[in-house]
Structures are given as structure tokens and as C-alpha cells.
XYZ file of C-alpha atoms in Angstrom:
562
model
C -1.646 28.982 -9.810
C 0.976 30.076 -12.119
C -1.728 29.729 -14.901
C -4.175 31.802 -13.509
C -2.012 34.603 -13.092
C -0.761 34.513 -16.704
C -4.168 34.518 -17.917
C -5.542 37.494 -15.550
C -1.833 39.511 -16.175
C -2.587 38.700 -20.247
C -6.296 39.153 -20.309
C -6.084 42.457 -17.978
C -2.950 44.403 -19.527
C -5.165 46.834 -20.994
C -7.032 47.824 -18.449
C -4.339 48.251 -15.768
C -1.945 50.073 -18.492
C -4.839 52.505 -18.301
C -5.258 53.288 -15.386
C -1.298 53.412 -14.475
C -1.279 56.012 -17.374
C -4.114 58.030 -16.204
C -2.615 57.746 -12.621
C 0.664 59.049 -13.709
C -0.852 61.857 -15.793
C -2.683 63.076 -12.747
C -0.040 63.167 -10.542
C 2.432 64.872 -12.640
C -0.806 67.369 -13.271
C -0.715 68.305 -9.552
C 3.304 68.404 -9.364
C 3.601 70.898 -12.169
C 0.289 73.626 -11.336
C 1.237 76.060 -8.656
C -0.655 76.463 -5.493
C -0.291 78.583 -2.494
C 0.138 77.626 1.376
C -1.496 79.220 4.437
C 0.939 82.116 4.279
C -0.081 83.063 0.173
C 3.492 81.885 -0.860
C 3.719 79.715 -3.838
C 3.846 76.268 -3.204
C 4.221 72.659 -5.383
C 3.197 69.758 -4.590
C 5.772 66.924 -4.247
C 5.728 63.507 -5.616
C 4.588 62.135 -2.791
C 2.132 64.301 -1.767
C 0.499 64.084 -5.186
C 0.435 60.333 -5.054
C -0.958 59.936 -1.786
C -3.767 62.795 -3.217
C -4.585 60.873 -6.175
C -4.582 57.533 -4.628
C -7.222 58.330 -2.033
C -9.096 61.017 -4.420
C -9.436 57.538 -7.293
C -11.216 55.879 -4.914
C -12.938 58.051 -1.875
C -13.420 61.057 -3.209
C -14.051 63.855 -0.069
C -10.853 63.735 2.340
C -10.401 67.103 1.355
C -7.146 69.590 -0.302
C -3.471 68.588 1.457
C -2.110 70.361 2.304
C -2.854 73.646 1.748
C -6.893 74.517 0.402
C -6.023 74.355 -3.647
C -5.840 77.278 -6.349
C -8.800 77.258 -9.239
C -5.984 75.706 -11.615
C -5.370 73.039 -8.848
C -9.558 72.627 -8.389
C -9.985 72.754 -12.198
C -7.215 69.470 -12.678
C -8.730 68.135 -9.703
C -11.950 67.952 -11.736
C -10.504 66.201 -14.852
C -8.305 63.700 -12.695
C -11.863 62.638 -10.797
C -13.512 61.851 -14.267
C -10.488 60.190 -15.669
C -9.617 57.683 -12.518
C -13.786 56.800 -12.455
C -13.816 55.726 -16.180
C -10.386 54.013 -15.455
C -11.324 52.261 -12.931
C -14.659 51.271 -14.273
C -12.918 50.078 -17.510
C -10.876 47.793 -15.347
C -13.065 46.267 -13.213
C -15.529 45.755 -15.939
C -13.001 44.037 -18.125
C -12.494 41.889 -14.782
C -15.783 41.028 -14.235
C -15.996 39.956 -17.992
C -12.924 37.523 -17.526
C -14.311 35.811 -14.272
C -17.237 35.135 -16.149
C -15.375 33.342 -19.347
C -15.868 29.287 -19.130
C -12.512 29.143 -20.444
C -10.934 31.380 -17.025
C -13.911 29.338 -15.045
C -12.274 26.039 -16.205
C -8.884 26.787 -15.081
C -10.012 28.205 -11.864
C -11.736 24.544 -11.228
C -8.978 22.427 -12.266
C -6.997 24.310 -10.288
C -8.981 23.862 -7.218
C -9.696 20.042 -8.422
C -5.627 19.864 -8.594
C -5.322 21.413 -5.092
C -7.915 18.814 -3.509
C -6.428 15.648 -5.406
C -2.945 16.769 -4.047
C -4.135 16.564 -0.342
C -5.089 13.172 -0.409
C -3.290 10.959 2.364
C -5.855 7.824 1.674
C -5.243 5.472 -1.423
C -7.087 6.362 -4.030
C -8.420 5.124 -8.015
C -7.957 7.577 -11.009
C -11.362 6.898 -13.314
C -11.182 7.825 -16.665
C -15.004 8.193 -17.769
C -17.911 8.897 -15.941
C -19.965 6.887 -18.120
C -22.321 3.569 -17.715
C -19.321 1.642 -16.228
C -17.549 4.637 -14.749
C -20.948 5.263 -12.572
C -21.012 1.800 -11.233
C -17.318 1.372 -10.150
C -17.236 4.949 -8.502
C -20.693 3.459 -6.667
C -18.949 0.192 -5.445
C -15.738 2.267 -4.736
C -17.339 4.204 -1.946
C -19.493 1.145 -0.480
C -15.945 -0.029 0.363
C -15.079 3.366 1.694
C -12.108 3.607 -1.351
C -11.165 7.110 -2.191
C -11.391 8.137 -6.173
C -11.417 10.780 -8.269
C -12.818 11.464 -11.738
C -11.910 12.752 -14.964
C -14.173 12.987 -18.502
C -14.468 15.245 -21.326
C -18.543 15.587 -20.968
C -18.913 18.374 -18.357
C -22.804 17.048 -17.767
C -21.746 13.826 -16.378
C -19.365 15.823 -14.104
C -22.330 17.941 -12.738
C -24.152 14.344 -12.636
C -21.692 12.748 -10.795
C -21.204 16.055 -8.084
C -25.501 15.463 -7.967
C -25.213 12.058 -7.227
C -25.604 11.048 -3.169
C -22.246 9.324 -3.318
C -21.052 8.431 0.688
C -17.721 10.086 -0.523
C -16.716 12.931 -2.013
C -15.210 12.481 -5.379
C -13.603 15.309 -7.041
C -14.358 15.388 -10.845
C -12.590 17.569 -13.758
C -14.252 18.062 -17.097
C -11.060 17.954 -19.071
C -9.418 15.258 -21.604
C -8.211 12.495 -20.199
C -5.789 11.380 -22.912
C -3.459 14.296 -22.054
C -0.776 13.853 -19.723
C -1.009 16.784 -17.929
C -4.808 16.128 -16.981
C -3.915 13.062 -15.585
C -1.359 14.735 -13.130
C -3.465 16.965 -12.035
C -5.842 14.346 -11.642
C -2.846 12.401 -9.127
C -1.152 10.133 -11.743
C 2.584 10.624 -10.233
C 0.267 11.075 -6.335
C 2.030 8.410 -3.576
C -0.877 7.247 -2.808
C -2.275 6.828 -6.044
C -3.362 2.806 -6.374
C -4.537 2.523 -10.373
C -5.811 3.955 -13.290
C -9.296 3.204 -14.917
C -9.027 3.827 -18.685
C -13.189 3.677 -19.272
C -13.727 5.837 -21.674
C -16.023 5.046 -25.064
C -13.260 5.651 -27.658
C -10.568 3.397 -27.418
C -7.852 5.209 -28.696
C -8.193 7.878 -25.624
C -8.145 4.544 -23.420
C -4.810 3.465 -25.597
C -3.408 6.862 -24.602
C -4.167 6.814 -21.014
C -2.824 3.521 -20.495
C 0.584 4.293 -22.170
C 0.523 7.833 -20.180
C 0.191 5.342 -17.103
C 2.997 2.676 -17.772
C 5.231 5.798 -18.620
C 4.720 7.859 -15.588
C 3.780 5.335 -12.875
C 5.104 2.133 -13.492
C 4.070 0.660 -10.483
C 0.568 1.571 -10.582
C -2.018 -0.550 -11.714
C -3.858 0.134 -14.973
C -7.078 -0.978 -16.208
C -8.132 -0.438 -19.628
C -11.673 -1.425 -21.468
C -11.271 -1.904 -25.279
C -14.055 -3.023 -28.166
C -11.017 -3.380 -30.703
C -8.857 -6.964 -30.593
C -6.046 -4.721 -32.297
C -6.015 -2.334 -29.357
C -6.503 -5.620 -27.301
C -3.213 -6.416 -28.468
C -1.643 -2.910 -28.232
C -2.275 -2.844 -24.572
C -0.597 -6.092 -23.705
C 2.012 -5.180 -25.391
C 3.403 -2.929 -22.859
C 1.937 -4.324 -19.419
C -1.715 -3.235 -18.906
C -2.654 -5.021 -15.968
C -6.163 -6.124 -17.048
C -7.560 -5.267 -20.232
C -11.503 -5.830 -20.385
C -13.057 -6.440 -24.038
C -17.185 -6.868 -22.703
C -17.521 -8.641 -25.798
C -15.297 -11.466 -24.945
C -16.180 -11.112 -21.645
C -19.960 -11.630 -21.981
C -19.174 -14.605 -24.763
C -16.977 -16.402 -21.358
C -19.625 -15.593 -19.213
C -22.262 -17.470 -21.673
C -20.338 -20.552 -22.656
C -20.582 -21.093 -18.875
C -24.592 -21.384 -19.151
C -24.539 -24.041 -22.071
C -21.389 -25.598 -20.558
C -21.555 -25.788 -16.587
C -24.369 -24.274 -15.257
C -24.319 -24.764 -11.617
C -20.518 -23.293 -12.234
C -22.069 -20.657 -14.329
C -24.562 -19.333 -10.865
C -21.429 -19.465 -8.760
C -19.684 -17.310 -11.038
C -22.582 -14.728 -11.449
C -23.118 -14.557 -7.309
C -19.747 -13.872 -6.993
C -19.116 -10.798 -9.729
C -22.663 -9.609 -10.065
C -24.585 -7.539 -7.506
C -27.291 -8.544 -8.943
C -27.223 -12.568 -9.106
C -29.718 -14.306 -10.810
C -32.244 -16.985 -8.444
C -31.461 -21.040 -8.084
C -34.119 -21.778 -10.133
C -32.738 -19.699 -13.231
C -30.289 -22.855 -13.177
C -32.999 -25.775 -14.081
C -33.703 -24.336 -17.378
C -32.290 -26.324 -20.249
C -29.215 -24.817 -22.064
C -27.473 -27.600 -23.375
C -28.265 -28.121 -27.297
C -28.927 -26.482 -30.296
C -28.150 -21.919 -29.397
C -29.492 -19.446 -32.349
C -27.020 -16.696 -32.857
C -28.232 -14.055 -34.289
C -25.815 -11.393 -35.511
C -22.174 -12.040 -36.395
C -20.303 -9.256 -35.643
C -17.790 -9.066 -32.818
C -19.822 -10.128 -30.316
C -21.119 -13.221 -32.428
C -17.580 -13.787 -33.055
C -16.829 -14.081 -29.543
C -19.500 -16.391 -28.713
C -18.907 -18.577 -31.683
C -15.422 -19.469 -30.789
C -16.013 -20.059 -27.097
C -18.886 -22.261 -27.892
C -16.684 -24.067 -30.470
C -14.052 -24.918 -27.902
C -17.093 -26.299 -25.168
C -18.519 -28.421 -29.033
C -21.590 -26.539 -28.389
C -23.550 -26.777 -31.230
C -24.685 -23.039 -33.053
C -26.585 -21.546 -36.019
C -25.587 -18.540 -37.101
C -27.186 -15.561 -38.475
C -26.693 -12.396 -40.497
C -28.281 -10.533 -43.194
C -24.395 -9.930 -44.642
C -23.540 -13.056 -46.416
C -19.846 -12.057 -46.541
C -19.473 -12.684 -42.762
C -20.955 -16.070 -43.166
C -19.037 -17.393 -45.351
C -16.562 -20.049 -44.387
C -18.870 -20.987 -41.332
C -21.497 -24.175 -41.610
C -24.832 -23.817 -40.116
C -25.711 -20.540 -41.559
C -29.305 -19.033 -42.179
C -29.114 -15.397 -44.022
C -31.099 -13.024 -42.247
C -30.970 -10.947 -39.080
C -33.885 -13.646 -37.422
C -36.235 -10.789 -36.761
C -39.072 -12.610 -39.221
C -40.032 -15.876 -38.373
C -39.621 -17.625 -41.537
C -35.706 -16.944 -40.956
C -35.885 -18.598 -37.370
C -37.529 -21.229 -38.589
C -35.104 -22.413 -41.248
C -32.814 -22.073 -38.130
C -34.594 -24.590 -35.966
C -35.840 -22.301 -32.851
C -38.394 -24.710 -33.160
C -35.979 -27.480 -30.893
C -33.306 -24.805 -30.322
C -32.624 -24.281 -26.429
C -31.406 -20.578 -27.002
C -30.982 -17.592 -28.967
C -29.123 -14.627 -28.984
C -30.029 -11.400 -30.259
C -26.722 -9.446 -30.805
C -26.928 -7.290 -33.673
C -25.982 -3.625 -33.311
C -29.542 -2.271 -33.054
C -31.733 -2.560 -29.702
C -35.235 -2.735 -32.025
C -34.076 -5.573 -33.976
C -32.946 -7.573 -30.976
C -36.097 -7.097 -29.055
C -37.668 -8.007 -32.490
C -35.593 -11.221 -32.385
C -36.524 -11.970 -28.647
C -40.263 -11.485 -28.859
C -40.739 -13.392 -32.058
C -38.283 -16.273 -31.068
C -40.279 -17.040 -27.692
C -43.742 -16.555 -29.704
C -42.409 -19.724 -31.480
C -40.593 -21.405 -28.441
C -41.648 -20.116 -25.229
C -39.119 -22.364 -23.315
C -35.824 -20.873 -25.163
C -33.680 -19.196 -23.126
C -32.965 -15.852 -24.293
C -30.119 -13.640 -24.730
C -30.280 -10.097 -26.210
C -28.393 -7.043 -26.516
C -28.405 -3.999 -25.495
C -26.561 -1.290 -26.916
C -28.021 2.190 -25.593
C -28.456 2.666 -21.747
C -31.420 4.413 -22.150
C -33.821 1.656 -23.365
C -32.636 0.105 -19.747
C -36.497 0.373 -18.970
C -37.836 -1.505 -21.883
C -34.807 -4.368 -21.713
C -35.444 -4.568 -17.983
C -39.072 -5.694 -18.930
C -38.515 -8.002 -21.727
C -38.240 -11.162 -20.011
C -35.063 -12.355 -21.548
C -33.216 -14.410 -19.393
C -29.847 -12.748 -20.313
C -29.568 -8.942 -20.986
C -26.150 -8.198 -22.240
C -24.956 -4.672 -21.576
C -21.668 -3.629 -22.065
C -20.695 -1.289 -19.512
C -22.100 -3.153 -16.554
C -20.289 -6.534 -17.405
C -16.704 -3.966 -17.729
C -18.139 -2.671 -14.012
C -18.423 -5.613 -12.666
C -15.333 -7.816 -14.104
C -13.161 -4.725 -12.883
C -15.102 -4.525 -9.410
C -14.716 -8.115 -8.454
C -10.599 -7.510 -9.493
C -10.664 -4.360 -7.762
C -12.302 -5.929 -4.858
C -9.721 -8.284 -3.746
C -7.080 -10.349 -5.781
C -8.006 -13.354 -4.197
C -11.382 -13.340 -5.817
C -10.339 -13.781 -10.026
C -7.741 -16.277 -7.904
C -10.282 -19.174 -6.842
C -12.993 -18.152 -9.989
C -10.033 -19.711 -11.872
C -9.533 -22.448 -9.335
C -13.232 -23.374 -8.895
C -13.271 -24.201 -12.936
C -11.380 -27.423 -12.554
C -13.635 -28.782 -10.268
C -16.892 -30.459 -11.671
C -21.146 -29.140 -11.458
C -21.346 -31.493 -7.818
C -18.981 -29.433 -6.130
C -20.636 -26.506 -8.085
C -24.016 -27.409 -6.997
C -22.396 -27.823 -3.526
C -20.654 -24.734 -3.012
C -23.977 -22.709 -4.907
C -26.174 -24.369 -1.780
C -23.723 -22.719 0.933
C -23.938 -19.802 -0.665
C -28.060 -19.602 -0.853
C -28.253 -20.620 2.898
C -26.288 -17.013 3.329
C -27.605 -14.900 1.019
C -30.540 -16.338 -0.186
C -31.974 -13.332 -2.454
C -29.754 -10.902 -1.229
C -26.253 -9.377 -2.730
C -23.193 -12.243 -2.220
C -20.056 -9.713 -0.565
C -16.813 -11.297 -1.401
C -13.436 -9.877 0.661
C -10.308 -11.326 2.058
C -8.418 -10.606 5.117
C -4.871 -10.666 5.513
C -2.674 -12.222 9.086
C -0.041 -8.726 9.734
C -0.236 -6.240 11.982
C -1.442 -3.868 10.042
C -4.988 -5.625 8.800
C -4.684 -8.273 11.504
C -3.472 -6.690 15.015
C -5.807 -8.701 17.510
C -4.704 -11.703 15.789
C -0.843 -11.188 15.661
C -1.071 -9.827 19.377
C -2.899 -13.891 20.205
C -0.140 -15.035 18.787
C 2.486 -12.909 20.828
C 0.687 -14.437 23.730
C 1.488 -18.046 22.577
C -2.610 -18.237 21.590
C -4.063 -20.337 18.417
C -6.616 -18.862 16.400
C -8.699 -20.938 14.115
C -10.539 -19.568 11.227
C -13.718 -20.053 12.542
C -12.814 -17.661 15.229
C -12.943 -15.066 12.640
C -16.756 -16.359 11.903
C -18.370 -15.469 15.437
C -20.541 -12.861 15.990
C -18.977 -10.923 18.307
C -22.023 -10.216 20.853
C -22.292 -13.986 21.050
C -19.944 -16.370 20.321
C -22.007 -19.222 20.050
C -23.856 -17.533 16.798
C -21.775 -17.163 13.685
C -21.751 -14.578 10.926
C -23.495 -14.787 8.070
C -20.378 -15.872 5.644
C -17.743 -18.942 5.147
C -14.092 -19.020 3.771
C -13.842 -19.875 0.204
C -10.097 -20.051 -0.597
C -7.404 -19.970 1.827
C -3.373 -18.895 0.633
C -0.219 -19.845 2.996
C 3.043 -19.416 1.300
C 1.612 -19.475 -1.980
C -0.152 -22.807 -1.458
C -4.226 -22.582 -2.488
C -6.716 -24.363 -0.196
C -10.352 -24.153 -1.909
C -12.891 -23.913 0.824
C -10.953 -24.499 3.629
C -12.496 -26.170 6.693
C -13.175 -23.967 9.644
C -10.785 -25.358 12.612
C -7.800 -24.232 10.127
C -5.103 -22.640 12.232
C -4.297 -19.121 11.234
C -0.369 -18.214 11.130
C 1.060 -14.713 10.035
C 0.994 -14.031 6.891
C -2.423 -15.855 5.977
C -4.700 -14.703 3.326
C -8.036 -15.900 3.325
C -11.047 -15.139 1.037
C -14.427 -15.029 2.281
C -18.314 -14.394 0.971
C -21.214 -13.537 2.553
C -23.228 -10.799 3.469
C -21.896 -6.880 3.755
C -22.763 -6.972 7.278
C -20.512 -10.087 8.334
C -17.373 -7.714 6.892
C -17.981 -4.883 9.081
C -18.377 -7.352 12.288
C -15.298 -9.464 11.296
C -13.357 -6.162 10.889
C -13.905 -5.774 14.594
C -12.601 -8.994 15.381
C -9.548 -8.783 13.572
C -8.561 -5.347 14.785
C -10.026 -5.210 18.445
C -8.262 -7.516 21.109
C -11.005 -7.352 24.128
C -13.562 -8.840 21.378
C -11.171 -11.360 19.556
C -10.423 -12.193 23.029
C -13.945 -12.709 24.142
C -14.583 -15.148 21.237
C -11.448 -17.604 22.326
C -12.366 -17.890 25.777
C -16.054 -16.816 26.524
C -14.341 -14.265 29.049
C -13.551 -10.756 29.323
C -9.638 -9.640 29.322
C -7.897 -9.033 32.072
C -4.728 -6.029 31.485
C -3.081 -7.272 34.961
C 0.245 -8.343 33.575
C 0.259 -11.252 36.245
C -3.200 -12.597 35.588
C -2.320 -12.645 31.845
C 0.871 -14.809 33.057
C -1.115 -17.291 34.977
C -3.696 -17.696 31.830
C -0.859 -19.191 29.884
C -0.482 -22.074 32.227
């Protein structure tokens, strides 16, 4: 607020100087000319008298001569002062209108308001850095879980996109930059109820800034930081960023998984992406000979993690001075045949297009299959706007940055538990894989795998903990029922259960809840909402124990016991 007064006091000095100057010239006019009262004696006006003239003449004109009918000297100043107050005040409001109308004064009146709204907050809520690919897809998932955010990015178009967008909660969003710390106050950094920070910007030294802005001011809070640069990789974790997401390494993880442990691989992509891909994606052949095409940081990536899972690779890049030191080289970007060729896509199982440019990777793609239609096929996408094109190529894999940040922060975001038992389930073997992928299918089938975990307390869990006042044991299945009939059960099962700091993968269903339980479980959206009832509403949690209806007579609940 303090702002916005300097700027109208600096910006409108001029304008009321004048018209205090013409004011005081007008009234001193009418204190120093002689009139006459009723009685034809001379007569001045006061100071007061002239004041209270001038202020009503400046502005209504017609209440008539006080307060005696005025001399032609009096008339003729009368005259002047009307034409002078008109032009002052016209200069002035003018010059006011002018200074709404600035973007600059407009921009501090919004922050201002955006400021006002952020401080008001009483739910928990994220601070997003970017409104971008990734930024648009977390704010989305955000609000399906009913989580408050707000948004901050130095593009004022995706600002007016994102107050366009039919969001199920209202996010506030400033068009300022984020990599000052004053914009992230305003934005809630030092708020109570402020939960994290999401540094998602495209340039990663504003991310770098934000981060360290973070750590300084809120300690406690969580940050979350995307990066494209292993030496701001390593700046980050040097002072405590809580996750730090490089979609390059990321996406290289995520692919040694398809050449290594496939059934593994499908469990892993139900669980973080919204989009999973079918069953049957997992019979295709991945294990031999992958094509990389492109060795830049992305090639990099997926040459070392297929090194450590002694997958075999070919690489290839028009730049010989990136090749050198590696074997199984072609030079070339593999967009002409002759180059995949001397690569062997002829008994290759896959290839990657990964270079920098969207043409030449759907180049790569479309000649590669023409060759070997049964490769499977992973290209790149750089620009979100040839989404419609990539969406139609038939590659099996479409790598796009900002989605795999959205969704690695999402399933964090989510719940805890979840990056908890995706690092579990990787010591166990593709049976148990295969296994826990068939569960899953009988759930969700085609449909988007939920994930979520509940907690035993009173404050997630007060049906439960009030059982267990009343001596009563509930099982986990309990928390499984559907809640109009008991004998049905939700559409979801328990994949990791923590007591104590002891992990149970896929815990069995006649488990015995105790406070202080945490329990992570997938299925579909709707079984979330149902078992929210159960763990917050006695009559229903009730209902599902004993097939009956509560009774609130003290005595009758007395006699139940025995």
C-alpha cells in the first residue's frame, strides 16, 4: 500500500501543487477586494468565509454570493477564480486518469491485490515458480487434490492463460520475476502455511536463485528445483534442495527400466504417469542391441544408465568430437538410412531419436521403422507445440521434458510414501512385478492408477482412533469397504504399509491398524473420496465392523463391549 501511495504522491505533485496554488490565490483574491453588506457598509471577507466560497464555487458552481450579494470587483475575481479552479482541476484529474492507465501503476496495483489475497490464506498452500509446460500440469493435479497454490512467472500471457483456464480452484498469479526476493514474499515465501517452493522455470540460473532465496528465508519449507545443467545439479545439493529434477536423467532412469525390467518398468509408469501405457506395450522386445541417436546430454544420460544394466548401445552423432573415447560409434545424426544401417537397426530392438531438433528426430523415427518395423522407438521432443504431430507418430516412447519434471514432482508431491516403495519395489524381481502389474489392471484396467496414503491420528484418522478408544480392532481391509455395502469393496489395495519405521510391501488385508500407521494405497480416484468417509465418519466406519447401525446410548455402547 505504501507503494502505491508513493507513486500517486510522486507521479501527481504537479498537478495538486496547482491547484493548491490556484486555490490559495483565489482565496486571498476575495480576502483582499472590498465588498459591501446589506446595510452599504464596507465589508471583507474572512479566511474562512473565502475558503468555504471557493471550495464549493471549484466544484458546484451556483450556491450563490455569502454573504452579502458581491461588488463588480468581487463578480469580476469571481470570474477569473471559476476559469482558473476548472483548468486546475481538469489538469489534475487528467494527469490521474493518465497514471491509472500506466502498466507500470497497473502492475503494482495487481501485485498488491495478489499480495493481499496470498496473505489471507489459512489452507496450506505450493509457491510455483513458472507457469510453463510443467508448471500447467502440477497446478492441474494440485487442485484435483483440492491443494491450494499460487503462481508466479515473468510472461504476463501465461498469467492471463492460467486466470482463463477452468481450474476447480482459484489460483492467484503475479506476472513479476521470480528470482527476486521480494516477489517471492509477496507471493507467501515467509506465509505459515506455506508447504514448498516449485523452482520451474526454463532458465536455470532464476531456478538457482529461487532455491537459495528459499533455504535462506524458509528453512523448513520444502523446495523443488528442475535443472538441465549437472553443474547447477550440483549447486543445488549443495545447500539442501529437497529434490532436484534433471528430465534428462530422469527420462534416461525411466528407459533403462524398459531394456532392463520391463514388467518393473509398467509398474513404475502406472504409478507416476496419468497417462500409463496398456499391458500389452510390455510384450514387445527391448532387450538387445538400442540405437542412440544424438549424444548430447540426454544421450549422455542414457549411455551411462544403460552401461551400468550392460545393455548393449550404438551411438550416434554428426560431431565426431563427442564420440570420441566411446566404442560402437557410427558418425551421423541417423536421419539417412545408410547411417542406420552401418548401425545395425537392421537386428537392433530400439532407437532413440534425441538430438536437439524435433524434424530430425521424427526423421530418425520414420526412417528407422521403414527399415525395422518391430523397433521400439524413442524420440524427442523439444517444442510443446509439435505435441500434435509427436502425439501421432507412433513411437512407443515420446520424451518431453516438462511432463516427465510434472510428473516425478507430482507423484513426490502426492504422498511421501509413494518415491518410498518405487524404491522398495526395485529389489524385488519381474514375477512379483508381473504380479503386482495384474492387481493393478484388475482395478484400473485403462483408466488413471490414483496413488495416496492415509495416516492412523486424530486428525486424518478420527473414526479409527475413536474404535480404538472403544477397545475395537480395525483391520485394513476395513478401510477397503464400500461404505453402502460392506460386503463390496473399493476399487483399490494397500501397497506399502509403515509402523515405527518398519516397511511392509503389499501388506495383506486382515493387518491390524494401530495409531500412528501409515499406509499407501492405489486405485481409482473414486475409492479415495469413499475411504475418506470411512476414516473420518464414525456411524459409517462403524457400520462396516459390525453390519449395524450405532447406537449413542452410553449403556448400550457398554453392553456391546461384552
Amino acid at each position: 500500500m505504501h507503494d502505491v501511495l508513493y507513486v500517486l504522491l510522486r507521479r501527481l505533485r504537479k498537478p495538486l501543487i496547482t491547484v493548491i496554488v490556484v486555490y490559495a490565490i483565489a482565496v486571498t483574491g476575495f480576502v483582499l477586494i472590498p465588498g459591501q453588506d446589506d446595510a452599504g457598509q464596507p465589508w471583507r471577507m474572512d479566511f474562512f468565509h473565502a475558503i468555504y466560497f471557493v471550495s464549493f464555487m471549484g466544484s458546484t458552481i451556483g450556491f450563490g454570493e455569502i454573504p452579502y450579494p458581491f461588488t463588480a470587483p468581487q463578480r469580476a475575481w469571481t470570474l477569473v477564480t471559476i476559469y482558473a479552479t476548472v483548468i486546475a482541476w481538469l489538469y489534475s484529474i487528467g494527469s490521474m486518469l493518465a497514471l491509472i492507465q500506466e502498466p507500470g501503476f497497473s502492475r503494482i496495483l495487481r501485485r498488491r491485490s495478489f499480495a493481499k489475497e496470498v496473505r489471507n490464506f489459512n489452507e496450506p498452500f505450493y509457491l510455483v515458480c513458472g507457469y510453463g509446460v510443467t508448471g500447467t500440469a502440477i497446478i492441474a493435479g494440485l487442485c484435483q487434490r483440492g491443494i491450494r497454490s499460487v503462481v508466479v512467472d515473468v510472461d504476463q500471457e501465461r498469467i492471463d492463460a492460467l486466470q482463463m483456464d477452468d481450474l476447480p480452484i482459484r489460483v492467484p498469479g503475479l506476472c513479476a520475476n521470480a528470482s527476486l526476493p521480494d516477489v517471492l514474499d509477496d507471493a507467501g515465501l515467509q506465509h505459515a502455511t506455506c508447504i514448498g517452493v516449485l523452482a520451474l522455470t526454463d532458465d536455470d540460473n532464476v531456478n538457482l536463485s529461487i532455491a537459495i532465496a528459499s533455504k535462506l528465508l524458509q528453512p523448513e519449507g520444502v523446495v523443488v528445483s528442475r535443472t538441465e545443467s549437472d553443474v547447477h545439479a550440483r549447486n543445488l545439493a549443495s545447500f539442501g534442495t529437497n529434490h532436484i529434477i534433471d528430465p534428462f536423467r530422469a527420462y534416461a532412469e525411466y528407459l533403462s527400466l524398459v531394456a532392463k525390467s520391463p514388467y518393473m518398468h509398467l509398474v513404475y509408469d502406472w504409478l507416476v504417469n496419468p497417462y500409463h501405457r496398456p499391458l500389452s506395450s510390455v510384450y514387445k522386445k527391448a532387450s538387445g542391441r538400442w540405437i542412440i541417436c544424438g549424444f548430447g546430454r540426454f544421450g549422455r544420460a542414457l549411455y551411462d544408465d544403460f552401461r551400468q544394466g550392460n545393455v548393449e548401445t550404438v551411438l550416434l552423432d554428426d560431431n565426431p568430437a563427442v564420440l570420441e573415447g566411446y566404442e560402437n560409434t557410427v558418425l551421423g545424426l541417423g536421419t539417412e538410412a545408410e547411417t542406420l544401417l552401418k548401425a545395425g537397426v537392421e537386428d537392433a530392438v530400439a532407437v532413440v531419436a534425441g538430438t536437439h531438433n524435433d524434424a530430425d528426430n521424427m526423421s530418425i523415427i520414420m526412417t528407422a521403422m521403414e527399415i525395422n518395423p518391430k523397433l521400439v522407438t524413442v524420440v524427442r521432443q523439444n517444442l510443446s507445440s509439435n505435441r500434435l504431430v509427436f502425439e501421432n507418430s507412433r513411437a512407443d516412447f515420446v520424451m518431453e521434458p516438462g511432463r516427465i519434471i510434472a510428473n516425478r514432482i507430482l507423484a513426490k508431491l502426492k504422498t511421501p510414501l509413494l518415491p518410498v516403495f518405487i524404491e522398495k519395489m526395485q529389489h524385488h524381481d519381474e514375477v512379483w512385478a508381473h504380479t503386482l502389474l495384474n492387481r493393478m489392471s484388475n482395478i484400473a484396467g485403462d483408466r488413471e492408477l490414483d496413488s495416496w496414503s492415509v495416516k492412523v491420528s486424530d486428525v486424518s484418522a478420527p473414526a479409527v482412533m475413536a474404535m480404538f478408544d472403544q477397545g475395537m480392532a480395525v483391520k485394513l481391509q476395513a478401510l477397503m469397504k464400500n461404505s453402502r455395502d460392506r460386503n463390496r469393496s473399493l476399487p483399490c489395495f494397500p501397497l506399502l504399509h509403515r509402523r515405527d519405521g518398519v516397511l511392509s510391501m503389499l501388506p495383506g488385508e486382515l493387518t491390524e491398524l494401530e495409531p500412528g500407521d501409515e499406509v499407501l494405497f492405489c486405485g481409482l480416484s473414486s475409492a479415495k473420496g469413499r475411504m475418506e468417509w470411512i476414516l473420518k465418519n464414525y456411524n459409517i466406519l462403524f457400520y462396516i465392523l459390525t453390519g449395524e447401525d450405532p447406537s449413542f446410548n452410553l449403556l448400550s455402547r457398554i453392553l456391546k463391549r461384552f
